């Protein structure tokens, strides 16, 4: 009887040991990977969410920037990390829904090598021109582009990003021809737009807002399906005469595939709680972004839909890395 009891206890410990291991999580610092450079929007949000996770879970959460290759380097690092919850990171629009179609060989599979945890935010872009531009509306741009195919230029912060794909979607939907001028960053692209070297740019609203408010740029439209509370007089691209046009730059928390479901559930709960924090919400909304949240399954479905949409455009436009 005693032997049977010991064996039963040992069996119970075997069954419960994974649960105990999960209950001990986290017991050491967590590394939070941001696949873009310090100082940008993704870095800012990564640090904000990391601080909240640290306060909630009681361990340091250390943000590491691993920029490069359109977000691929940092995202690949997350994908190849040990799936134990101690390496997590920011999953972004381009590496999760665009780059697989654009790069000949991506070092990771967004669908197979990563697990979505929670969609954090979405944000529109603004179609901007200089104040002295002859274009006062989206209709003006379309008419000029059709009258002089390829003459108009639009800037972007690099191939495959939301700046670039907004322009490509505009070309495709409005059936116009414009010349794409890629830069190494959105800031450099904006500098040349302000200086008159390019005609227009789809810029993330949070980044464009200061120049619009200062009168240095004019917003012709925004890319979401609803007008922005920041600029209620600026029409959407759909209202401006481009049917079905919608582009949202987005990001959310991800982890390596194989991360235990209990850890994914825990982190999902923490991020959803973070998105109810007044200061975090205030900052997101002040930048013109939409606070998201939801389940891992909802985030996964959103990535799937975005991948289908942008893969089709990338292939049709023949977009390839330089």
mmCIF file of C-alpha atoms in Angstrom:
data_model
loop_
_atom_site.group_PDB
_atom_site.id
_atom_site.type_symbol
_atom_site.label_atom_id
_atom_site.label_comp_id
_atom_site.label_asym_id
_atom_site.label_seq_id
_atom_site.Cartn_x
_atom_site.Cartn_y
_atom_site.Cartn_z
ATOM 1 C CA UNK A 1 0.000 0.000 0.000
ATOM 2 C CA UNK A 2 2.757 2.401 0.887
ATOM 3 C CA UNK A 3 4.565 1.615 -2.364
ATOM 4 C CA UNK A 4 1.350 2.241 -4.332
ATOM 5 C CA UNK A 5 0.821 5.550 -2.571
ATOM 6 C CA UNK A 6 4.372 6.638 -3.353
ATOM 7 C CA UNK A 7 3.962 5.680 -7.005
ATOM 8 C CA UNK A 8 0.636 7.491 -7.231
ATOM 9 C CA UNK A 9 2.188 10.590 -5.686
ATOM 10 C CA UNK A 10 5.087 10.408 -8.104
ATOM 11 C CA UNK A 11 2.671 10.120 -11.013
ATOM 12 C CA UNK A 12 0.705 13.097 -9.780
ATOM 13 C CA UNK A 13 3.893 15.141 -9.491
ATOM 14 C CA UNK A 14 4.753 14.233 -13.100
ATOM 15 C CA UNK A 15 1.357 15.430 -14.285
ATOM 16 C CA UNK A 16 1.467 18.627 -12.251
ATOM 17 C CA UNK A 17 5.094 19.553 -12.863
ATOM 18 C CA UNK A 18 4.353 21.544 -16.055
ATOM 19 C CA UNK A 19 1.658 23.427 -14.171
ATOM 20 C CA UNK A 20 4.056 24.182 -11.349
ATOM 21 C CA UNK A 21 6.631 25.371 -13.883
ATOM 22 C CA UNK A 22 4.061 27.678 -15.438
ATOM 23 C CA UNK A 23 2.954 28.971 -12.059
ATOM 24 C CA UNK A 24 6.542 29.980 -11.327
ATOM 25 C CA UNK A 25 6.670 32.101 -14.471
ATOM 26 C CA UNK A 26 8.274 34.550 -14.524
ATOM 27 C CA UNK A 27 11.156 33.874 -12.185
ATOM 28 C CA UNK A 28 13.822 35.899 -14.016
ATOM 29 C CA UNK A 29 14.087 38.947 -16.304
ATOM 30 C CA UNK A 30 12.192 38.955 -19.593
ATOM 31 C CA UNK A 31 13.756 40.252 -22.815
ATOM 32 C CA UNK A 32 11.458 42.342 -24.993
ATOM 33 C CA UNK A 33 12.662 42.646 -28.614
ATOM 34 C CA UNK A 34 11.810 45.714 -30.668
ATOM 35 C CA UNK A 35 12.629 45.091 -34.359
ATOM 36 C CA UNK A 36 13.100 48.785 -35.088
ATOM 37 C CA UNK A 37 15.564 51.476 -34.024
ATOM 38 C CA UNK A 38 15.396 53.403 -30.770
ATOM 39 C CA UNK A 39 13.317 56.552 -30.783
ATOM 40 C CA UNK A 40 10.618 55.496 -33.236
ATOM 41 C CA UNK A 41 6.973 54.648 -32.653
ATOM 42 C CA UNK A 42 7.542 50.915 -32.231
ATOM 43 C CA UNK A 43 10.362 51.534 -29.746
ATOM 44 C CA UNK A 44 8.271 53.993 -27.762
ATOM 45 C CA UNK A 45 5.350 51.582 -27.465
ATOM 46 C CA UNK A 46 7.635 48.628 -26.711
ATOM 47 C CA UNK A 47 9.128 50.444 -23.739
ATOM 48 C CA UNK A 48 5.747 51.578 -22.494
ATOM 49 C CA UNK A 49 4.267 48.069 -22.610
ATOM 50 C CA UNK A 50 7.438 46.526 -21.192
ATOM 51 C CA UNK A 51 7.277 48.808 -18.159
ATOM 52 C CA UNK A 52 3.677 47.799 -17.525
ATOM 53 C CA UNK A 53 4.460 44.071 -17.853
ATOM 54 C CA UNK A 54 7.385 44.489 -15.460
ATOM 55 C CA UNK A 55 5.204 46.202 -12.853
ATOM 56 C CA UNK A 56 2.476 43.575 -13.174
ATOM 57 C CA UNK A 57 4.697 40.484 -13.108
ATOM 58 C CA UNK A 58 7.351 41.757 -10.704
ATOM 59 C CA UNK A 59 10.436 41.066 -12.818
ATOM 60 C CA UNK A 60 12.594 43.316 -15.035
ATOM 61 C CA UNK A 61 11.491 43.478 -18.681
ATOM 62 C CA UNK A 62 14.453 44.635 -20.743
ATOM 63 C CA UNK A 63 13.863 46.162 -24.175
ATOM 64 C CA UNK A 64 16.478 45.334 -26.811
ATOM 65 C CA UNK A 65 16.404 47.030 -30.223
ATOM 66 C CA UNK A 66 17.350 44.769 -33.121
ATOM 67 C CA UNK A 67 16.585 46.848 -36.219
ATOM 68 C CA UNK A 68 17.293 46.053 -39.847
ATOM 69 C CA UNK A 69 15.956 44.396 -42.993
ATOM 70 C CA UNK A 70 12.496 45.921 -42.675
ATOM 71 C CA UNK A 71 11.980 44.491 -39.208
ATOM 72 C CA UNK A 72 13.116 40.995 -40.199
ATOM 73 C CA UNK A 73 16.219 40.830 -37.991
ATOM 74 C CA UNK A 74 14.447 41.469 -34.717
ATOM 75 C CA UNK A 75 11.410 39.393 -35.644
ATOM 76 C CA UNK A 76 13.656 36.484 -36.647
ATOM 77 C CA UNK A 77 15.400 36.731 -33.261
ATOM 78 C CA UNK A 78 12.031 36.332 -31.525
ATOM 79 C CA UNK A 79 11.081 33.428 -33.794
ATOM 80 C CA UNK A 80 14.288 31.526 -33.023
ATOM 81 C CA UNK A 81 14.304 32.162 -29.261
ATOM 82 C CA UNK A 82 13.553 29.463 -26.708
ATOM 83 C CA UNK A 83 9.749 29.305 -26.337
ATOM 84 C CA UNK A 84 9.647 29.712 -22.582
ATOM 85 C CA UNK A 85 8.203 33.210 -22.255
ATOM 86 C CA UNK A 86 11.507 34.901 -21.506
ATOM 87 C CA UNK A 87 11.907 36.343 -25.013
ATOM 88 C CA UNK A 88 8.885 38.210 -26.330
ATOM 89 C CA UNK A 89 8.611 41.242 -28.571
ATOM 90 C CA UNK A 90 6.756 43.610 -30.802
ATOM 91 C CA UNK A 91 5.223 42.176 -33.936
ATOM 92 C CA UNK A 92 4.713 44.746 -36.667
ATOM 93 C CA UNK A 93 2.827 45.305 -39.915
ATOM 94 C CA UNK A 94 5.683 44.690 -42.367
ATOM 95 C CA UNK A 95 7.492 41.636 -40.940
ATOM 96 C CA UNK A 96 4.259 39.839 -40.079
ATOM 97 C CA UNK A 97 2.110 40.574 -43.139
ATOM 98 C CA UNK A 98 4.258 41.938 -45.975
ATOM 99 C CA UNK A 99 7.854 40.740 -45.984
ATOM 100 C CA UNK A 100 7.205 37.073 -46.698
ATOM 101 C CA UNK A 101 5.776 38.065 -50.091
ATOM 102 C CA UNK A 102 8.479 40.650 -50.781
ATOM 103 C CA UNK A 103 11.721 38.918 -49.762
ATOM 104 C CA UNK A 104 12.913 35.927 -51.820
ATOM 105 C CA UNK A 105 13.737 33.970 -48.679
ATOM 106 C CA UNK A 106 12.506 35.046 -45.269
ATOM 107 C CA UNK A 107 14.474 33.449 -42.384
ATOM 108 C CA UNK A 108 11.279 32.784 -40.450
ATOM 109 C CA UNK A 109 7.634 31.971 -41.128
ATOM 110 C CA UNK A 110 5.260 34.437 -39.461
ATOM 111 C CA UNK A 111 2.523 31.798 -39.370
ATOM 112 C CA UNK A 112 4.640 28.836 -38.204
ATOM 113 C CA UNK A 113 7.429 30.314 -36.072
ATOM 114 C CA UNK A 114 5.565 32.926 -34.041
ATOM 115 C CA UNK A 115 2.538 33.011 -31.773
ATOM 116 C CA UNK A 116 0.404 36.185 -31.628
ATOM 117 C CA UNK A 117 -0.417 37.303 -28.080
ATOM 118 C CA UNK A 118 -2.343 40.569 -28.354
ATOM 119 C CA UNK A 119 -2.936 43.302 -30.927
ATOM 120 C CA UNK A 120 -1.947 46.549 -29.216
ATOM 121 C CA UNK A 121 -2.824 49.374 -31.599
ATOM 122 C CA UNK A 122 -3.670 50.437 -35.115
ATOM 123 C CA UNK A 123 -3.007 53.823 -36.633
ATOM 124 C CA UNK A 124 -3.858 55.471 -39.958
ATOM 125 C CA UNK A 125 -1.586 57.392 -42.267
ATOM 126 C CA UNK A 126 -2.180 60.823 -43.771
ATOM 127 C CA UNK A 127 -1.693 61.736 -47.410
ATOM 128 C CA UNK A 128 0.355 64.913 -47.082
ATOM 129 C CA UNK A 129 1.659 67.637 -49.382
ATOM 130 C CA UNK A 130 3.400 70.963 -48.818
ATOM 131 C CA UNK A 131 1.234 74.026 -48.133
ATOM 132 C CA UNK A 132 2.308 75.544 -51.487
ATOM 133 C CA UNK A 133 1.401 72.387 -53.412
ATOM 134 C CA UNK A 134 -1.132 72.841 -56.217
ATOM 135 C CA UNK A 135 -2.949 69.778 -54.907
ATOM 136 C CA UNK A 136 -5.844 70.739 -52.671
ATOM 137 C CA UNK A 137 -7.589 67.364 -52.756
ATOM 138 C CA UNK A 138 -7.080 63.702 -53.581
ATOM 139 C CA UNK A 139 -9.021 64.344 -56.793
ATOM 140 C CA UNK A 140 -6.384 66.913 -57.805
ATOM 141 C CA UNK A 141 -3.619 64.328 -57.326
ATOM 142 C CA UNK A 142 -5.475 61.708 -59.373
ATOM 143 C CA UNK A 143 -6.117 64.152 -62.234
ATOM 144 C CA UNK A 144 -2.471 65.248 -62.323
ATOM 145 C CA UNK A 145 -1.190 61.672 -62.192
ATOM 146 C CA UNK A 146 -3.440 60.646 -65.069
ATOM 147 C CA UNK A 147 -2.473 63.697 -67.105
ATOM 148 C CA UNK A 148 1.253 63.107 -66.583
ATOM 149 C CA UNK A 149 1.874 59.389 -65.833
ATOM 150 C CA UNK A 150 4.934 58.782 -63.679
ATOM 151 C CA UNK A 151 5.736 62.460 -63.166
ATOM 152 C CA UNK A 152 4.423 62.734 -59.615
ATOM 153 C CA UNK A 153 6.680 61.312 -56.915
ATOM 154 C CA UNK A 154 5.752 59.902 -53.548
ATOM 155 C CA UNK A 155 8.205 59.348 -50.696
ATOM 156 C CA UNK A 156 8.393 56.475 -48.239
ATOM 157 C CA UNK A 157 10.522 55.349 -45.321
ATOM 158 C CA UNK A 158 11.597 52.248 -47.252
ATOM 159 C CA UNK A 159 10.321 49.374 -49.342
ATOM 160 C CA UNK A 160 7.393 47.396 -47.984
ATOM 161 C CA UNK A 161 6.478 49.703 -45.128
ATOM 162 C CA UNK A 162 3.060 51.257 -44.638
ATOM 163 C CA UNK A 163 4.239 54.525 -46.303
ATOM 164 C CA UNK A 164 5.205 52.632 -49.442
ATOM 165 C CA UNK A 165 2.262 50.256 -49.611
ATOM 166 C CA UNK A 166 -0.211 53.094 -49.100
ATOM 167 C CA UNK A 167 1.200 54.681 -52.246
ATOM 168 C CA UNK A 168 1.084 51.394 -54.146
ATOM 169 C CA UNK A 169 -2.518 50.788 -53.074
ATOM 170 C CA UNK A 170 -3.386 54.330 -54.181
ATOM 171 C CA UNK A 171 -1.813 53.690 -57.592
ATOM 172 C CA UNK A 172 -3.602 50.374 -57.971
ATOM 173 C CA UNK A 173 -7.018 51.499 -56.761
ATOM 174 C CA UNK A 174 -7.087 54.855 -58.562
ATOM 175 C CA UNK A 175 -5.386 53.381 -61.648
ATOM 176 C CA UNK A 176 -2.659 55.992 -61.755
ATOM 177 C CA UNK A 177 1.108 56.012 -62.235
ATOM 178 C CA UNK A 178 3.473 57.692 -59.755
ATOM 179 C CA UNK A 179 7.178 57.277 -59.037
ATOM 180 C CA UNK A 180 8.166 55.824 -55.680
ATOM 181 C CA UNK A 181 11.150 57.426 -53.922
ATOM 182 C CA UNK A 182 12.283 55.247 -50.981
ATOM 183 C CA UNK A 183 14.363 56.667 -48.134
ATOM 184 C CA UNK A 184 16.208 55.012 -45.256
ATOM 185 C CA UNK A 185 13.647 56.336 -42.782
ATOM 186 C CA UNK A 186 10.349 58.147 -42.586
ATOM 187 C CA UNK A 187 12.103 61.173 -41.088
ATOM 188 C CA UNK A 188 14.396 61.538 -44.105
ATOM 189 C CA UNK A 189 11.427 61.156 -46.441
ATOM 190 C CA UNK A 190 9.546 63.897 -44.588
ATOM 191 C CA UNK A 191 12.570 66.186 -44.765
ATOM 192 C CA UNK A 192 12.627 65.949 -48.555
ATOM 193 C CA UNK A 193 8.851 66.392 -48.749
ATOM 194 C CA UNK A 194 9.174 69.596 -46.727
ATOM 195 C CA UNK A 195 12.073 70.668 -48.934
ATOM 196 C CA UNK A 196 10.184 70.141 -52.170
ATOM 197 C CA UNK A 197 12.213 67.203 -53.491
ATOM 198 C CA UNK A 198 9.113 64.965 -53.676
ATOM 199 C CA UNK A 199 5.450 65.753 -54.314
ATOM 200 C CA UNK A 200 3.581 63.819 -51.651
ATOM 201 C CA UNK A 201 3.816 61.198 -48.945
ATOM 202 C CA UNK A 202 1.603 58.872 -46.962
ATOM 203 C CA UNK A 203 2.948 59.421 -43.467
ATOM 204 C CA UNK A 204 1.894 57.792 -40.217
ATOM 205 C CA UNK A 205 -0.539 60.185 -38.596
ATOM 206 C CA UNK A 206 1.247 60.381 -35.247
ATOM 207 C CA UNK A 207 4.407 61.483 -37.058
ATOM 208 C CA UNK A 208 2.691 63.814 -39.524
ATOM 209 C CA UNK A 209 0.475 65.534 -36.947
ATOM 210 C CA UNK A 210 3.025 68.095 -35.636
ATOM 211 C CA UNK A 211 3.828 69.326 -39.143
ATOM 212 C CA UNK A 212 0.141 69.436 -40.096
ATOM 213 C CA UNK A 213 -0.732 71.367 -36.936
ATOM 214 C CA UNK A 214 2.171 73.760 -37.523
ATOM 215 C CA UNK A 215 1.030 74.448 -41.089
ATOM 216 C CA UNK A 216 4.171 72.925 -42.594
ATOM 217 C CA UNK A 217 2.206 70.171 -44.342
ATOM 218 C CA UNK A 218 -1.356 69.905 -45.628
ATOM 219 C CA UNK A 219 -3.308 66.696 -45.101
ATOM 220 C CA UNK A 220 -5.483 65.730 -48.052
ATOM 221 C CA UNK A 221 -6.928 62.557 -46.538
ATOM 222 C CA UNK A 222 -6.337 59.811 -43.995
ATOM 223 C CA UNK A 223 -6.185 56.090 -44.704
ATOM 224 C CA UNK A 224 -8.569 54.714 -42.073
ATOM 225 C CA UNK A 225 -12.260 54.094 -42.774
ATOM 226 C CA UNK A 226 -13.280 56.717 -40.211
ATOM 227 C CA UNK A 227 -12.083 60.286 -39.787
ATOM 228 C CA UNK A 228 -9.531 60.989 -37.098
ATOM 229 C CA UNK A 229 -10.617 62.895 -33.977
ATOM 230 C CA UNK A 230 -7.320 64.785 -34.295
ATOM 231 C CA UNK A 231 -8.299 66.182 -37.706
ATOM 232 C CA UNK A 232 -12.072 65.870 -38.054
ATOM 233 C CA UNK A 233 -12.126 68.093 -41.162
ATOM 234 C CA UNK A 234 -9.777 65.800 -43.103
ATOM 235 C CA UNK A 235 -11.707 63.242 -45.182
ATOM 236 C CA UNK A 236 -10.870 59.575 -45.436
ATOM 237 C CA UNK A 237 -9.453 58.279 -48.705
ATOM 238 C CA UNK A 238 -12.789 56.559 -49.286
ATOM 239 C CA UNK A 239 -14.679 59.830 -48.794
ATOM 240 C CA UNK A 240 -12.163 61.519 -51.094
ATOM 241 C CA UNK A 241 -13.147 59.208 -53.932
ATOM 242 C CA UNK A 242 -10.924 56.116 -53.625
ATOM 243 C CA UNK A 243 -13.319 53.204 -52.943
ATOM 244 C CA UNK A 244 -12.266 50.501 -50.480
ATOM 245 C CA UNK A 245 -9.033 52.245 -49.544
ATOM 246 C CA UNK A 246 -7.867 51.340 -46.051
ATOM 247 C CA UNK A 247 -4.368 51.157 -44.580
ATOM 248 C CA UNK A 248 -3.606 50.858 -40.876
ATOM 249 C CA UNK A 249 -0.126 50.568 -39.449
ATOM 250 C CA UNK A 250 -0.354 48.147 -36.527
ATOM 251 C CA UNK A 251 1.651 46.283 -33.911
ATOM 252 C CA UNK A 252 1.128 43.771 -31.152
ATOM 253 C CA UNK A 253 2.865 41.443 -28.743
ATOM 254 C CA UNK A 254 4.293 38.168 -30.098
ATOM 255 C CA UNK A 255 6.380 35.246 -28.835
ATOM 256 C CA UNK A 256 8.151 32.217 -30.335
ATOM 257 C CA UNK A 257 5.884 29.404 -31.504
ATOM 258 C CA UNK A 258 5.637 26.719 -28.858
ATOM 259 C CA UNK A 259 5.401 29.168 -25.963
ATOM 260 C CA UNK A 260 3.122 27.457 -23.402
ATOM 261 C CA UNK A 261 -0.528 28.429 -23.713
ATOM 262 C CA UNK A 262 -0.675 29.354 -20.018
ATOM 263 C CA UNK A 263 2.098 31.929 -20.551
ATOM 264 C CA UNK A 264 0.427 33.287 -23.694
ATOM 265 C CA UNK A 265 -2.840 33.624 -21.761
ATOM 266 C CA UNK A 266 -1.092 35.353 -18.866
ATOM 267 C CA UNK A 267 0.682 37.869 -21.126
ATOM 268 C CA UNK A 268 -2.488 38.478 -23.114
ATOM 269 C CA UNK A 269 -4.269 39.386 -19.885
ATOM 270 C CA UNK A 270 -1.487 41.739 -18.834
ATOM 271 C CA UNK A 271 -1.463 43.545 -22.195
ATOM 272 C CA UNK A 272 -5.246 43.906 -22.216
ATOM 273 C CA UNK A 273 -4.955 45.401 -18.745
ATOM 274 C CA UNK A 274 -2.225 47.757 -19.976
ATOM 275 C CA UNK A 275 -4.551 48.965 -22.719
ATOM 276 C CA UNK A 276 -7.023 50.078 -20.064
ATOM 277 C CA UNK A 277 -4.368 52.133 -18.267
ATOM 278 C CA UNK A 278 -5.355 55.840 -18.519
ATOM 279 C CA UNK A 279 -1.848 57.086 -19.333
ATOM 280 C CA UNK A 280 -1.211 54.472 -22.018
ATOM 281 C CA UNK A 281 -4.607 55.093 -23.604
ATOM 282 C CA UNK A 282 -4.085 58.858 -23.456
ATOM 283 C CA UNK A 283 -0.795 58.641 -25.314
ATOM 284 C CA UNK A 284 -2.129 56.317 -28.004
ATOM 285 C CA UNK A 285 -5.231 58.400 -28.603
ATOM 286 C CA UNK A 286 -3.252 61.652 -28.619
ATOM 287 C CA UNK A 287 -1.208 60.212 -31.496
ATOM 288 C CA UNK A 288 -4.328 59.406 -33.508
ATOM 289 C CA UNK A 289 -4.038 55.666 -32.922
ATOM 290 C CA UNK A 290 -6.796 53.218 -32.051
ATOM 291 C CA UNK A 291 -6.424 51.193 -28.852
ATOM 292 C CA UNK A 292 -6.984 47.523 -29.660
ATOM 293 C CA UNK A 293 -6.679 44.456 -27.396
ATOM 294 C CA UNK A 294 -8.544 41.151 -27.629
ATOM 295 C CA UNK A 295 -7.573 37.497 -27.709
ATOM 296 C CA UNK A 296 -4.563 35.764 -29.291
ATOM 297 C CA UNK A 297 -6.962 34.117 -31.728
ATOM 298 C CA UNK A 298 -8.342 37.478 -32.848
ATOM 299 C CA UNK A 299 -4.828 38.813 -33.405
ATOM 300 C CA UNK A 300 -3.919 35.701 -35.410
ATOM 301 C CA UNK A 301 -7.005 36.113 -37.616
ATOM 302 C CA UNK A 302 -6.154 39.771 -38.201
ATOM 303 C CA UNK A 303 -2.593 38.895 -39.271
ATOM 304 C CA UNK A 304 -3.955 36.266 -41.660
ATOM 305 C CA UNK A 305 -6.314 38.776 -43.286
ATOM 306 C CA UNK A 306 -3.608 41.439 -43.569
ATOM 307 C CA UNK A 307 -1.159 38.937 -45.074
ATOM 308 C CA UNK A 308 -3.636 37.947 -47.776
ATOM 309 C CA UNK A 309 -4.352 41.590 -48.632
ATOM 310 C CA UNK A 310 -0.764 42.810 -48.831
ATOM 311 C CA UNK A 311 0.742 39.702 -50.402
ATOM 312 C CA UNK A 312 -1.614 40.153 -53.333
ATOM 313 C CA UNK A 313 -0.601 43.799 -53.773
ATOM 314 C CA UNK A 314 3.140 43.121 -53.373
ATOM 315 C CA UNK A 315 3.050 40.424 -56.039
ATOM 316 C CA UNK A 316 0.882 42.440 -58.417
ATOM 317 C CA UNK A 317 3.140 45.493 -58.087
ATOM 318 C CA UNK A 318 6.321 43.416 -58.385
ATOM 319 C CA UNK A 319 7.806 44.897 -55.227
ATOM 320 C CA UNK A 320 11.204 43.408 -54.383
ATOM 321 C CA UNK A 321 13.970 44.411 -51.949
ATOM 322 C CA UNK A 322 16.862 46.398 -53.376
#
